[in-house]
């Protein structure tokens, strides 16, 4: 059984790394945000879908990371 914790969208700013499982191929896509230490994100996402969105047929996992190195600086 995958270990994960769902987080609310407004709590995202408190996490350096989090993941999103988003339903696809639907007119009304839904997203759930979660944190985990599991290595296999697809298995974790499948558990989340089974537990919280059992009618979803298609979904994708999107990793999100706050990375200060990606900020753009003018070096000239």
PDB file of C-alpha atoms in Angstrom:
ATOM      1  CA  UNK A   1       0.000   0.000   0.000  1.00  0.00           C
ATOM      2  CA  UNK A   2       1.417   3.363  -1.048  1.00  0.00           C
ATOM      3  CA  UNK A   3       2.126   5.950   1.620  1.00  0.00           C
ATOM      4  CA  UNK A   4       0.950   9.450   0.708  1.00  0.00           C
ATOM      5  CA  UNK A   5      -0.655  12.523   2.168  1.00  0.00           C
ATOM      6  CA  UNK A   6      -3.141  14.617   0.237  1.00  0.00           C
ATOM      7  CA  UNK A   7      -2.622  18.345   0.590  1.00  0.00           C
ATOM      8  CA  UNK A   8      -4.942  21.230  -0.149  1.00  0.00           C
ATOM      9  CA  UNK A   9      -4.084  23.628  -2.944  1.00  0.00           C
ATOM     10  CA  UNK A  10      -3.622  26.498  -0.480  1.00  0.00           C
ATOM     11  CA  UNK A  11      -1.038  24.428   1.468  1.00  0.00           C
ATOM     12  CA  UNK A  12       1.223  23.874  -1.553  1.00  0.00           C
ATOM     13  CA  UNK A  13       3.404  26.853  -0.684  1.00  0.00           C
ATOM     14  CA  UNK A  14       4.563  25.033   2.465  1.00  0.00           C
ATOM     15  CA  UNK A  15       6.140  22.160   0.524  1.00  0.00           C
ATOM     16  CA  UNK A  16       9.326  22.185  -1.537  1.00  0.00           C
ATOM     17  CA  UNK A  17       8.223  19.195  -3.562  1.00  0.00           C
ATOM     18  CA  UNK A  18       4.722  17.918  -4.222  1.00  0.00           C
ATOM     19  CA  UNK A  19       2.876  15.996  -6.877  1.00  0.00           C
ATOM     20  CA  UNK A  20      -0.391  16.327  -8.717  1.00  0.00           C
ATOM     21  CA  UNK A  21      -2.532  13.552 -10.091  1.00  0.00           C
ATOM     22  CA  UNK A  22      -4.841  14.994 -12.752  1.00  0.00           C
ATOM     23  CA  UNK A  23      -7.635  13.243 -14.575  1.00  0.00           C
ATOM     24  CA  UNK A  24      -7.382  13.427 -18.359  1.00  0.00           C
ATOM     25  CA  UNK A  25      -9.575  12.777 -21.385  1.00  0.00           C
ATOM     26  CA  UNK A  26     -12.547  14.356 -19.649  1.00  0.00           C
ATOM     27  CA  UNK A  27     -14.504  17.583 -20.008  1.00  0.00           C
ATOM     28  CA  UNK A  28     -14.146  18.214 -16.282  1.00  0.00           C
ATOM     29  CA  UNK A  29     -10.555  17.416 -15.225  1.00  0.00           C
ATOM     30  CA  UNK A  30      -9.868  17.126 -11.506  1.00  0.00           C
ATOM     31  CA  UNK A  31      -6.593  17.411  -9.646  1.00  0.00           C
ATOM     32  CA  UNK A  32      -5.469  16.072  -6.304  1.00  0.00           C
ATOM     33  CA  UNK A  33      -2.209  17.245  -4.772  1.00  0.00           C
ATOM     34  CA  UNK A  34      -0.085  14.994  -2.610  1.00  0.00           C
ATOM     35  CA  UNK A  35       3.263  14.470  -0.961  1.00  0.00           C
ATOM     36  CA  UNK A  36       5.032  11.133  -0.654  1.00  0.00           C
ATOM     37  CA  UNK A  37       8.377   9.473  -0.047  1.00  0.00           C
ATOM     38  CA  UNK A  38       7.492   6.609  -2.364  1.00  0.00           C
ATOM     39  CA  UNK A  39       9.812   6.055  -5.321  1.00  0.00           C
ATOM     40  CA  UNK A  40       7.154   4.813  -7.730  1.00  0.00           C
ATOM     41  CA  UNK A  41       4.860   7.773  -8.317  1.00  0.00           C
ATOM     42  CA  UNK A  42       2.640   5.862 -10.735  1.00  0.00           C
ATOM     43  CA  UNK A  43       1.772   3.270  -8.077  1.00  0.00           C
ATOM     44  CA  UNK A  44       1.133   6.010  -5.539  1.00  0.00           C
ATOM     45  CA  UNK A  45      -1.079   7.901  -7.997  1.00  0.00           C
ATOM     46  CA  UNK A  46      -2.977   4.704  -8.803  1.00  0.00           C
ATOM     47  CA  UNK A  47      -3.689   4.257  -5.091  1.00  0.00           C
ATOM     48  CA  UNK A  48      -4.923   7.853  -4.845  1.00  0.00           C
ATOM     49  CA  UNK A  49      -7.190   7.386  -7.867  1.00  0.00           C
ATOM     50  CA  UNK A  50      -8.579   4.151  -6.410  1.00  0.00           C
ATOM     51  CA  UNK A  51      -9.136   5.753  -3.007  1.00  0.00           C
ATOM     52  CA  UNK A  52     -10.497   9.154  -4.050  1.00  0.00           C
ATOM     53  CA  UNK A  53     -11.549   9.165  -7.740  1.00  0.00           C
ATOM     54  CA  UNK A  54     -12.549   5.560  -8.484  1.00  0.00           C
ATOM     55  CA  UNK A  55     -14.535   6.498 -11.614  1.00  0.00           C
ATOM     56  CA  UNK A  56     -11.505   8.096 -13.304  1.00  0.00           C
ATOM     57  CA  UNK A  57     -10.317   6.072 -16.284  1.00  0.00           C
ATOM     58  CA  UNK A  58      -7.363   8.216 -17.418  1.00  0.00           C
ATOM     59  CA  UNK A  59      -4.959  10.269 -15.359  1.00  0.00           C
ATOM     60  CA  UNK A  60      -1.418  11.614 -15.269  1.00  0.00           C
ATOM     61  CA  UNK A  61       1.122  12.450 -12.564  1.00  0.00           C
ATOM     62  CA  UNK A  62       2.734  15.884 -12.588  1.00  0.00           C
ATOM     63  CA  UNK A  63       5.715  16.577 -10.296  1.00  0.00           C
ATOM     64  CA  UNK A  64       6.101  20.096  -8.918  1.00  0.00           C
ATOM     65  CA  UNK A  65       9.174  21.494  -7.243  1.00  0.00           C
ATOM     66  CA  UNK A  66      10.034  24.890  -5.861  1.00  0.00           C
ATOM     67  CA  UNK A  67      13.480  25.451  -7.274  1.00  0.00           C
ATOM     68  CA  UNK A  68      15.223  28.709  -6.551  1.00  0.00           C
ATOM     69  CA  UNK A  69      17.842  27.853  -9.175  1.00  0.00           C
ATOM     70  CA  UNK A  70      15.210  28.317 -11.882  1.00  0.00           C
ATOM     71  CA  UNK A  71      14.772  31.997 -11.143  1.00  0.00           C
ATOM     72  CA  UNK A  72      15.945  34.222 -13.949  1.00  0.00           C
ATOM     73  CA  UNK A  73      18.626  36.797 -13.166  1.00  0.00           C
ATOM     74  CA  UNK A  74      20.048  39.474 -15.424  1.00  0.00           C
ATOM     75  CA  UNK A  75      23.784  38.789 -15.396  1.00  0.00           C
ATOM     76  CA  UNK A  76      24.839  41.572 -17.732  1.00  0.00           C
TER      77      UNK A  76
END
